Coordinates of C-alpha atoms and ligand atoms in Angstrom, one line a residue:
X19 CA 220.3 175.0 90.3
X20 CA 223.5 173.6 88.8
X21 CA 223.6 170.8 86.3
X22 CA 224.6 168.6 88.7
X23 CA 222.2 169.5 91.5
X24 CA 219.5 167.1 92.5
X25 CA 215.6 168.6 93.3
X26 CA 213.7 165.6 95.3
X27 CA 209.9 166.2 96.4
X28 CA 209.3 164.5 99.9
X29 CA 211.3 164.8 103.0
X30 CA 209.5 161.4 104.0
X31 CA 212.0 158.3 104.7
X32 CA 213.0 158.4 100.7
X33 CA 213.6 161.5 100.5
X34 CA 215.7 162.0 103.8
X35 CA 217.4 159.2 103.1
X36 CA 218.2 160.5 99.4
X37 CA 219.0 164.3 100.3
X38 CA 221.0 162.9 103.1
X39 CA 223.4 160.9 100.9
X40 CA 223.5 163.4 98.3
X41 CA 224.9 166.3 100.3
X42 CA 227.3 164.2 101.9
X43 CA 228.5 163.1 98.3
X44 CA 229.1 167.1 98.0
X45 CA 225.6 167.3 96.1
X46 CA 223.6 170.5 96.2
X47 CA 219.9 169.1 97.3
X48 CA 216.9 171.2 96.4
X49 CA 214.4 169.5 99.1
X50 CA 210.7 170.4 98.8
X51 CA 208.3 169.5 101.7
X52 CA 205.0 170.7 101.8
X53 CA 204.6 170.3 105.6
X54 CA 203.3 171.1 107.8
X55 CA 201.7 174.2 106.0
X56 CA 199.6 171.6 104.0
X57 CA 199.6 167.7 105.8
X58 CA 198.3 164.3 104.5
X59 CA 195.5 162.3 105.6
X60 CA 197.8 160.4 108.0
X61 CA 200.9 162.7 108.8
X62 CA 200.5 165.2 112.1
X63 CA 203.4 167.0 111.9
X64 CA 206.3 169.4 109.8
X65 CA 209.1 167.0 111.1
X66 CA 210.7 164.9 108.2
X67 CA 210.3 160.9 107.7
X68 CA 207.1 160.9 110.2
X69 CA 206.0 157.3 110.9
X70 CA 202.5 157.7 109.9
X71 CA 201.5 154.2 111.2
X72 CA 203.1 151.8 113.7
X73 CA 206.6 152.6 115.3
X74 CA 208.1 149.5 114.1
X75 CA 210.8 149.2 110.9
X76 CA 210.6 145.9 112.0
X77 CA 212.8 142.6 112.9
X78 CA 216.5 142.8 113.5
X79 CA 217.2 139.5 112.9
X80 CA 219.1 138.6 109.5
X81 CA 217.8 135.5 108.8
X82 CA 214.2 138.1 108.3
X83 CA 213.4 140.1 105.1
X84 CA 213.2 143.5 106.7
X85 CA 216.3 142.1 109.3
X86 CA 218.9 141.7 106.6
X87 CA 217.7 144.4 104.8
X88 CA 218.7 146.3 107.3
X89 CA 222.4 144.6 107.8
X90 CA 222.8 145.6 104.0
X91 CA 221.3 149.4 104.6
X92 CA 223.8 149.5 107.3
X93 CA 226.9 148.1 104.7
X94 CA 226.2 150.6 102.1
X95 CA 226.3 153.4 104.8
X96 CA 222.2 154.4 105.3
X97 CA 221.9 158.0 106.9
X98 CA 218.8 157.3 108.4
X99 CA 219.2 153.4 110.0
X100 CA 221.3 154.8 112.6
X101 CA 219.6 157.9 113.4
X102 CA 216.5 154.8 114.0
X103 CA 218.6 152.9 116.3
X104 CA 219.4 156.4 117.9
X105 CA 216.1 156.6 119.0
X106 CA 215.2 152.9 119.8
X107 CA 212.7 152.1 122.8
X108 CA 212.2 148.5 123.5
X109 CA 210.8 146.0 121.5
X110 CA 212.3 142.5 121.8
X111 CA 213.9 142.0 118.4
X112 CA 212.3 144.5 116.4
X113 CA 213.6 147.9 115.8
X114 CA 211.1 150.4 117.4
X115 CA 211.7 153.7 117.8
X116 CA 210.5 156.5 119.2
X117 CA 208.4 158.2 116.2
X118 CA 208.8 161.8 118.0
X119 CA 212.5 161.5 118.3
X120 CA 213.4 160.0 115.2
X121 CA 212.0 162.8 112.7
X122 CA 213.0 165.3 114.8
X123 CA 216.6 163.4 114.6
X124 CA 215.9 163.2 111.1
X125 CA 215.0 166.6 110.5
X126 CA 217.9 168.5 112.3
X127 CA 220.6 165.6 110.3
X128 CA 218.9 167.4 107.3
X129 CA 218.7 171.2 108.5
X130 CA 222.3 170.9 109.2
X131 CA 223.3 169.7 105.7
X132 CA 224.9 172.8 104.2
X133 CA 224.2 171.6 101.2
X134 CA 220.5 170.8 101.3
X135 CA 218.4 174.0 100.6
X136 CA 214.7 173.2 101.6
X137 CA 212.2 174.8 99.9
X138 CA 208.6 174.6 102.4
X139 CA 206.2 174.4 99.6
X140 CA 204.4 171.7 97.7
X141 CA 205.7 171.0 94.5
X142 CA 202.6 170.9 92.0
X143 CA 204.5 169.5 88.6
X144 CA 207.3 167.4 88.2
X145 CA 210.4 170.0 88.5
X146 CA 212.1 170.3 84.9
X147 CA 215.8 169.9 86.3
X148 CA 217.9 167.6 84.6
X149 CA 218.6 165.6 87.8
X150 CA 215.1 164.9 90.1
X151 CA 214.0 162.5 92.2
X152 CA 210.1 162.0 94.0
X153 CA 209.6 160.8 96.9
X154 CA 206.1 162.3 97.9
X155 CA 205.2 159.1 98.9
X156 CA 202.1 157.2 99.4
X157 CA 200.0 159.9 100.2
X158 CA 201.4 162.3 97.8
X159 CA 199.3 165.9 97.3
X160 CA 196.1 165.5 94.6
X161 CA 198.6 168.1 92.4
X162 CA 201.4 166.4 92.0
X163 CA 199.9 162.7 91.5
X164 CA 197.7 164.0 88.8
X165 CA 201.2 165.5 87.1
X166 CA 202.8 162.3 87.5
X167 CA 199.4 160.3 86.2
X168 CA 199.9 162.9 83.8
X169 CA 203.3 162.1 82.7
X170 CA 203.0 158.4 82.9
X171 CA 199.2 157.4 81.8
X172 CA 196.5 156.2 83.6
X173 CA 197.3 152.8 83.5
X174 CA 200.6 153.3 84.9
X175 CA 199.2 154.5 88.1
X176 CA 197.5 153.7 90.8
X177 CA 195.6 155.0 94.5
X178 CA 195.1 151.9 96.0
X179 CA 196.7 148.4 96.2
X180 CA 195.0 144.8 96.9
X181 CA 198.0 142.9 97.9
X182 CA 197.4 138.9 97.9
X183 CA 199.6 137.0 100.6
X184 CA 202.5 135.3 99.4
X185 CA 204.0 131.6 100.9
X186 CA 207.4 130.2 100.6
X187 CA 207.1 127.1 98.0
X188 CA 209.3 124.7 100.7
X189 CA 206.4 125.2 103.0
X190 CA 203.3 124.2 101.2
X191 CA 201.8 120.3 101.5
X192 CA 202.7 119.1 98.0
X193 CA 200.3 116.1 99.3
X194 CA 197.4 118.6 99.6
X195 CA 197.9 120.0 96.5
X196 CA 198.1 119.3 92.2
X197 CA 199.3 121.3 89.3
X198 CA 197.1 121.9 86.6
X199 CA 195.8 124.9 84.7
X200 CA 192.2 125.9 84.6
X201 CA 190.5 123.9 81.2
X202 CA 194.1 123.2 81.2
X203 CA 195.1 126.4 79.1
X204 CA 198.3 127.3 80.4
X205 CA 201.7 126.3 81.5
X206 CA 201.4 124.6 84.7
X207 CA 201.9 127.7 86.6
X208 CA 199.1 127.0 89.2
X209 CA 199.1 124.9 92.7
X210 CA 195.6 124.1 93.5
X211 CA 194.8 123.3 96.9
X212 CA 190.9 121.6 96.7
X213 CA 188.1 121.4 99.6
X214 CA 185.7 119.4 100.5
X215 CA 182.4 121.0 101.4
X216 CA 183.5 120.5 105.2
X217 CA 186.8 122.0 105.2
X218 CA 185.1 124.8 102.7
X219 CA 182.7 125.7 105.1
X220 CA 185.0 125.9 108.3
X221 CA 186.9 127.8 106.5
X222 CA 184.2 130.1 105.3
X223 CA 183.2 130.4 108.8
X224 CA 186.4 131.4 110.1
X225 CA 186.9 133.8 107.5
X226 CA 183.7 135.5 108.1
X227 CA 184.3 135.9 111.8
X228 CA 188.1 137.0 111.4
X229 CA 189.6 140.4 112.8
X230 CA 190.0 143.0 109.8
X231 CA 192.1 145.9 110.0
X232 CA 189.4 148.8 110.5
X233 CA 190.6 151.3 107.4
X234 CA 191.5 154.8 108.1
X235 CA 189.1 157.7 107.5
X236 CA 190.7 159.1 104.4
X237 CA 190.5 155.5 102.8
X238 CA 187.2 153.4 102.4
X239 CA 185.4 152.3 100.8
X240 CA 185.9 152.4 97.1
X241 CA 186.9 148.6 96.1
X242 CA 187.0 147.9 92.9
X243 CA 185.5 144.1 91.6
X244 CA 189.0 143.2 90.6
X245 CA 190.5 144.0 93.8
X246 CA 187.7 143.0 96.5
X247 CA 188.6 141.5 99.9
X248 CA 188.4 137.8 100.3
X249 CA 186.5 138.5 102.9
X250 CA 184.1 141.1 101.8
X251 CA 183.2 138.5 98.6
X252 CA 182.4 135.8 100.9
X253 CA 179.9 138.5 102.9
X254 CA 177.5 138.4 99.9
X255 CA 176.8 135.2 100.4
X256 CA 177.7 131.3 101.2
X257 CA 178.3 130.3 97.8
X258 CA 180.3 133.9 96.1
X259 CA 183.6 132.7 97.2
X260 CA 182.7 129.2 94.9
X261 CA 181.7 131.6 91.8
X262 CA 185.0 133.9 92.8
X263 CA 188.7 133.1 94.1
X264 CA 187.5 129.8 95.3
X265 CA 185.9 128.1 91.7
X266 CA 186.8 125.0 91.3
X267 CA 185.3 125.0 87.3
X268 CA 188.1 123.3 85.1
X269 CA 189.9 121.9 88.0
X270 CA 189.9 118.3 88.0
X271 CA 191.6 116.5 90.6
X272 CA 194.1 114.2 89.1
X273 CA 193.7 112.0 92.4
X274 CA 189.9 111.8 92.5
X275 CA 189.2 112.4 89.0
X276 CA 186.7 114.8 90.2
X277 CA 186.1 118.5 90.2
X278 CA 186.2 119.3 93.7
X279 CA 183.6 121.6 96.0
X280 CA 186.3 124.4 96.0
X281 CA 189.9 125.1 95.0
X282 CA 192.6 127.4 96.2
X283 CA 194.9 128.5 93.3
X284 CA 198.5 129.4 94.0
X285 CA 200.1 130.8 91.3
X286 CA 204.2 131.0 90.8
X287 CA 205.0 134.7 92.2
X288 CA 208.8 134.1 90.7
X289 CA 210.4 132.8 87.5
X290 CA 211.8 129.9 90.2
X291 CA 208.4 128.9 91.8
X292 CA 210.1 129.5 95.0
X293 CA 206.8 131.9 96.1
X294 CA 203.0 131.2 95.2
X295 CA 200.9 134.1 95.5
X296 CA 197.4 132.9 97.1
X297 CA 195.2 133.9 93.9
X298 CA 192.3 136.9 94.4
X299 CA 193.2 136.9 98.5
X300 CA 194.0 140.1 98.6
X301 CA 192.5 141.2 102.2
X302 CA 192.1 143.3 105.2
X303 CA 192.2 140.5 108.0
X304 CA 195.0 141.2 110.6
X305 CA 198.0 139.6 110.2
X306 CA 197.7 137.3 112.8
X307 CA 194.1 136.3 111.5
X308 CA 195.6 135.7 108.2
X309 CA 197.8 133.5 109.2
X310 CA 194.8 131.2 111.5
X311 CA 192.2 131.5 109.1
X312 CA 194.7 130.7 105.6
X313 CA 196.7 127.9 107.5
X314 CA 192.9 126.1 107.5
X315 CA 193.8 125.4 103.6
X316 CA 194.6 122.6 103.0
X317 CA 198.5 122.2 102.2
X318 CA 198.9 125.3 103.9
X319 CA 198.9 124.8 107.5
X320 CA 202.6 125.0 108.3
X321 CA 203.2 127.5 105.4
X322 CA 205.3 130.3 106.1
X323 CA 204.0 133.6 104.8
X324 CA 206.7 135.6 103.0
X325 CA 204.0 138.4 102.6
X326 CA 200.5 139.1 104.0
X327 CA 197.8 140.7 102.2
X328 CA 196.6 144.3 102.4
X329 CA 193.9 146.6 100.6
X330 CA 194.8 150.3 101.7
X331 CA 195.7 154.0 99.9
X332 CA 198.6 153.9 98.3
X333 CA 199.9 156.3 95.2
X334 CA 202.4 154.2 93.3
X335 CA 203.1 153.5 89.6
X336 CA 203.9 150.3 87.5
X337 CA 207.6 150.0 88.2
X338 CA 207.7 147.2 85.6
X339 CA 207.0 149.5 82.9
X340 CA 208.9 152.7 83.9
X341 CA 211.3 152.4 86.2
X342 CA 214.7 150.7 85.9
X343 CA 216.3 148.6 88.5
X344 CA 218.3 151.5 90.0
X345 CA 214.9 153.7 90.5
X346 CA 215.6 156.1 86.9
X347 CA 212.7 156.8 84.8
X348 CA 212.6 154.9 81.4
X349 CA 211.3 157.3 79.4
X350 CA 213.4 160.3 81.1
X351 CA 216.7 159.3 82.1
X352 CA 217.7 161.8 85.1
X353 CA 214.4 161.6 86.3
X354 CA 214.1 159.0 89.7
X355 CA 211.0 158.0 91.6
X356 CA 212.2 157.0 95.5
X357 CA 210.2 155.1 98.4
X358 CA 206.8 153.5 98.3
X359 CA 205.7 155.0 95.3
X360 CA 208.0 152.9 93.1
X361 CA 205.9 149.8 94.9
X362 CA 208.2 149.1 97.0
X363 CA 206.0 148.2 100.5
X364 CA 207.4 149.4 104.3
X365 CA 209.3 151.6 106.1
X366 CA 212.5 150.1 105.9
X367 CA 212.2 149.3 101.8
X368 CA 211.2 153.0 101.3
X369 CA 214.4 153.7 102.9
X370 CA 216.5 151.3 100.7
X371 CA 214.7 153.0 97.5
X372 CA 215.9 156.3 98.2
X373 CA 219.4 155.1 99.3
X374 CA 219.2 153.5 95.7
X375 CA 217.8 156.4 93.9
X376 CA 220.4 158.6 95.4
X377 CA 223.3 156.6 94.9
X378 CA 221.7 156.6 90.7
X379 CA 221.8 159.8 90.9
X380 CA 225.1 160.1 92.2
X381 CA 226.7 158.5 89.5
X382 CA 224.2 160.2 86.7
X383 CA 225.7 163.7 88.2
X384 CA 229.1 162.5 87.4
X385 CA 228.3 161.7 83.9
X386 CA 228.0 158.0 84.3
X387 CA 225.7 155.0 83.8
X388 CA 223.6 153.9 87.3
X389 CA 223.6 150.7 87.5
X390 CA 221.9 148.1 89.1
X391 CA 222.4 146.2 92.6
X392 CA 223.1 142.2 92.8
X393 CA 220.5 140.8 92.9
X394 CA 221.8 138.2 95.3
X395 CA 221.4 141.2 97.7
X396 CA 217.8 142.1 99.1
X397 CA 218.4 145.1 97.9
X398 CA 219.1 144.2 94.2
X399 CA 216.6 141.3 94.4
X400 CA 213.8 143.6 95.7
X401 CA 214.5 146.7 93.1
X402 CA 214.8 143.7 90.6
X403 CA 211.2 142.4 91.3
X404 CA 209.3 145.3 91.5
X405 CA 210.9 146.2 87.8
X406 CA 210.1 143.1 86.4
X407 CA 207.0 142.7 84.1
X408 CA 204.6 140.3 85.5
X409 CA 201.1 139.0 85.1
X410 CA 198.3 141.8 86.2
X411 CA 198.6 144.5 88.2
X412 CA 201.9 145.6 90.1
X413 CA 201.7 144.4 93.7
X414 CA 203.6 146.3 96.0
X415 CA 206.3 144.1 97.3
X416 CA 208.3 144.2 100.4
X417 CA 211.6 142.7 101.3
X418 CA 211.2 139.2 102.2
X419 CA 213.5 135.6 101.6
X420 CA 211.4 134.5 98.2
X421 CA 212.7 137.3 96.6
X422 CA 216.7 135.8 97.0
X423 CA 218.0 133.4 94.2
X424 CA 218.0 129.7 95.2
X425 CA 221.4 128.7 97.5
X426 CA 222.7 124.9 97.5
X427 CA 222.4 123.8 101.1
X428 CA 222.8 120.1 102.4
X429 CA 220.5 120.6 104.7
X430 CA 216.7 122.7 104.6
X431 CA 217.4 124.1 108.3
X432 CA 220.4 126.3 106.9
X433 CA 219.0 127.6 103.9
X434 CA 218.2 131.4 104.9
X435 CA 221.1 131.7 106.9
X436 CA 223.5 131.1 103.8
X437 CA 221.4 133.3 102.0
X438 CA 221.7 135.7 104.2
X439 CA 225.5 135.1 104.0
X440 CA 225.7 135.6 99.8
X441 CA 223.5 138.6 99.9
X442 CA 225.6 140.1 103.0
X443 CA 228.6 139.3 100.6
X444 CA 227.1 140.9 97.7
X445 CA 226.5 143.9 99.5
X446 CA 229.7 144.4 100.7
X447 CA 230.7 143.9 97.0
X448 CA 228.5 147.0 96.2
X449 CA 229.1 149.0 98.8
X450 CA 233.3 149.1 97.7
X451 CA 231.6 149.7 93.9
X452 CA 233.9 152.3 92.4
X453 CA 231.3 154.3 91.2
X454 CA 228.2 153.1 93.1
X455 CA 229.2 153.8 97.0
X456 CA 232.6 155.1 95.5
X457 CA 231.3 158.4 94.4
X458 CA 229.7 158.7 97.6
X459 CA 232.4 160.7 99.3
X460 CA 231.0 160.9 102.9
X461 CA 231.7 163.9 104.5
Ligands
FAD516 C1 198.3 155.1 106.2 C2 199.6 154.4 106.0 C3 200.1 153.6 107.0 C4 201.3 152.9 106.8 N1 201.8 152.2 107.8 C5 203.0 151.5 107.6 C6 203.5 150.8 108.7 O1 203.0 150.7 109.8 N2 204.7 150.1 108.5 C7 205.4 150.2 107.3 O2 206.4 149.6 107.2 N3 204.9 150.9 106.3 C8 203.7 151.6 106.4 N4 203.2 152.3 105.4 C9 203.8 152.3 104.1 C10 205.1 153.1 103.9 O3 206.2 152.4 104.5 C11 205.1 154.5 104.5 O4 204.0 155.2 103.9 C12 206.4 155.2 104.3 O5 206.3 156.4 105.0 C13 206.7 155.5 102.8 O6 207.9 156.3 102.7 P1 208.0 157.4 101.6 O7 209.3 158.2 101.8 O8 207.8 156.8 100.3 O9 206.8 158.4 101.8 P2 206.5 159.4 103.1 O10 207.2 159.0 104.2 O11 205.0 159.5 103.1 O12 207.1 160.7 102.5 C14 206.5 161.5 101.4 C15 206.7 162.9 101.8 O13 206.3 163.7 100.6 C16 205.6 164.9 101.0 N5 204.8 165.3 99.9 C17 203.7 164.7 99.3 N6 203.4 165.4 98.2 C18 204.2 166.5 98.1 C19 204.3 167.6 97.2 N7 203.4 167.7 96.2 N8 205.2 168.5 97.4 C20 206.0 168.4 98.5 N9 206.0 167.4 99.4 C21 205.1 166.4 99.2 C22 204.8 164.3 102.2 O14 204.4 165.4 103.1 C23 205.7 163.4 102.9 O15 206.5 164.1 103.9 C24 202.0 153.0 105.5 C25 201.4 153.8 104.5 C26 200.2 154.5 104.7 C27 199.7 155.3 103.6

């Protein structure tokens, strides 16, 4: 390997999308894959950027998270979004594709690259080459996350998340709710939504009866007490729930003057208290039964959920304390990490990491500084967020309308679209960067 050749481990959608856009910058790619001599848990196959789950990357629509991510992959030139829409299949306004066709698509784009020499092995340490990036992914081999724990120390790591859901401020009853800090110690941070015993106990009902997303063979049960399903806490009994996520102790009710039966605490997911995070809800219901059973809150029931909760596998590190914006290693400049192991959460945002990571290492080849994307794009604002220190644990985040600085609208109705428009804008900005997209001299 040359000095400015790049080595990347994972030829999932990070990693395709990163080798891609390297050899068509005129880039020598090393590519390691250890499939399909040696699979995951979840992947069947050798082909590259396998869909291990559902077939969906999602909504189209721009006024959506995942939509306008998408416009903006599609701006800065994305090798793999059209190879997606290549091999679309119906699906109303989501882009689904045809899992089969895309990674073989995927995977002759990347056999064709002159450029790209792919190595069929599983990497087992991090390679020592001045320019790397890893993208094993979520499921990435027992080897090479020990080497990474390894590297980065085992509180910088994790196997699992326990995601909370996430609402968009605008939506939530400020009637239902008041702002105070448990005992008071804080600094108003937290919106508390209180019950009486009747609504607690609907709820609790509802909660106990809701649809959960069965977990996969390779990924149960080992909860830990911090990150327990909701819903799993309230099956040990009526009153858990009161003595966990739902205490009201030192939450007195400005209104009542009371301490009430139970309390909901939101708590500010963004320096602009434009998302609340629904404290200790981290969960396994279905999406759609999240969105029944925690509209019963009170002050949530029109809420619009930004981000739903999850507990599953996952293998990524604490962005906030190694990663930079642009996806480079703190402590080892020329190192990137690409995809969902950065914490980023989806198809389509492991994508956009590796785009990002490659376009880093673009510039870091040529002897330059990366640097990072506006953040009025959801591109920037979503590598912004997930490397920016926070309260507890890292949560993996996915793309979603919270995450975009505050727009001045006249009226409510037309406040995504415009920011749809300034992120759009600031894409476009980035994608005529010299130097960002400008060293990426397609082929
Ligand atoms: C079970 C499961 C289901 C998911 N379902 C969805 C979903 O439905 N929708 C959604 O949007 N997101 C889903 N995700 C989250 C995420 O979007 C996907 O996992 C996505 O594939 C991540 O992309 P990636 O490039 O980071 O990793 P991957 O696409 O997994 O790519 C990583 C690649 O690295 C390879 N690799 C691993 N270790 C090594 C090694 N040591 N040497 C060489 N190669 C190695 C792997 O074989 C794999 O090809 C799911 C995740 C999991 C774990």
């Amino acid at each position: 390997m040359d000095d400015s050749s790049v080595t990347i481990v994972g030829a999932g959608l990070a990693g395709s999308e990163a080798a891609l856009q390297l050899s068509r910058a005129g880039i020598a790619v090393d590519l390691y894959e250890m499939r399909p001599a040696k699979l995951t848990p979840a992947h069947r196959s050798g082909r590259f950027a396998e869909l291990v789950c559902s077939n969906s990357l999602g909504s189209v629509e721009p006024t959506s998270g995942k939509g306008l991510l998408k416009e903006e992959l599609r701006i800065l030139g994305s090798a793999l979004l059209p190879l997606a829409e290549a091999s679309r299949i119906p699906a109303g306004k989501a882009l689904a594709v045809d899992r089969e066709e895309f990674g073989r698509r995927v995977t002759e784009a990347v056999r064709a690259e002159p450029g790209i020499r792919i190595r069929e092995e599983e990497a087992e340490a991090i390679p020592e080459d001045p320019l790397v990036i890893m993208a094993c992914g979520p499921l990435a081999s027992d080897a090479i996350a020990s080497a990474i724990r390894g590297f980065l120390g085992d509180d910088g790591f994790y196997f699992y998340d326990a995601i909370s859901p996430i609402v968009d401020a605008e939506t939530i009853d400020p009637e239902a709710s008041f702002v105070a800090d448990r005992y008071g110690v804080g600094t108003g941070d937290y919106l508390n939504l209180p019950m009486d015993r009747e609504r607690y106990e609907a709820f609790l009902a509802a909660l106990l009866s809701a649809k959960t997303v069965a977990p996969r063979e390779f990924e149960e049960p080992r909860y830990f007490e911090g990150c327990m399903p909701v819903e799993e806490i309230a099956r040990r009994g009526p009153d858990t729930l009161l003595f966990g996520p739902l205490r009201p102790v030192g939450l007195r009710d400005p209104r009542t003057g009371r301490i009430p039966h139970a309390v909901v605490q939101l708590r500010k997911e963004n320096a602009e208290g434009t998302m609340y995070n629904l404290v200790g809800f981290q969960t396994r219901l279905a999406y759609p039964e999240q969105k029944r059973v925690f509209s019963m809150i009170p002050g949530l029931s029109s809420a619009a959920f930004l981000r739903f909760g999850k507990v599953h596998r996952n293998t990524f590190l604490d962005a906030r304390r190694h990663l930079q914006p642009w996806m480079e290693c703190r402590r080892r400049p020329g190192l990137f990490f690409a995809g969902q192991i950065t914490g980023v959460e989806g198809y389509v945002e492991s994508i956009a990491s590796g785009l990002v990571a490659a376009i880093s290492a673009v510039r870091r080849a040529a002897g330059r500084d990366p640097r990072p994307f506006p953040r009025e794009s959801m591109i920037g604002a979503l590598m912004e967020r997930i490397t920016t220190p926070g309260p507890d644990r890292p949560e993996p985040m996915n793309a979603n309308f919270g995450l975009l600085p505050e727009v001045a609208v006249r009226r409510k109705r037309g406040r995504k679209e415009r920011k749809a428009e300034v992120a759009l804008a600031a894409a476009r900005r980035a994608a005529g960067w010299d130097g960002a997209m400008g060293a990426v001299e397609r082929g």
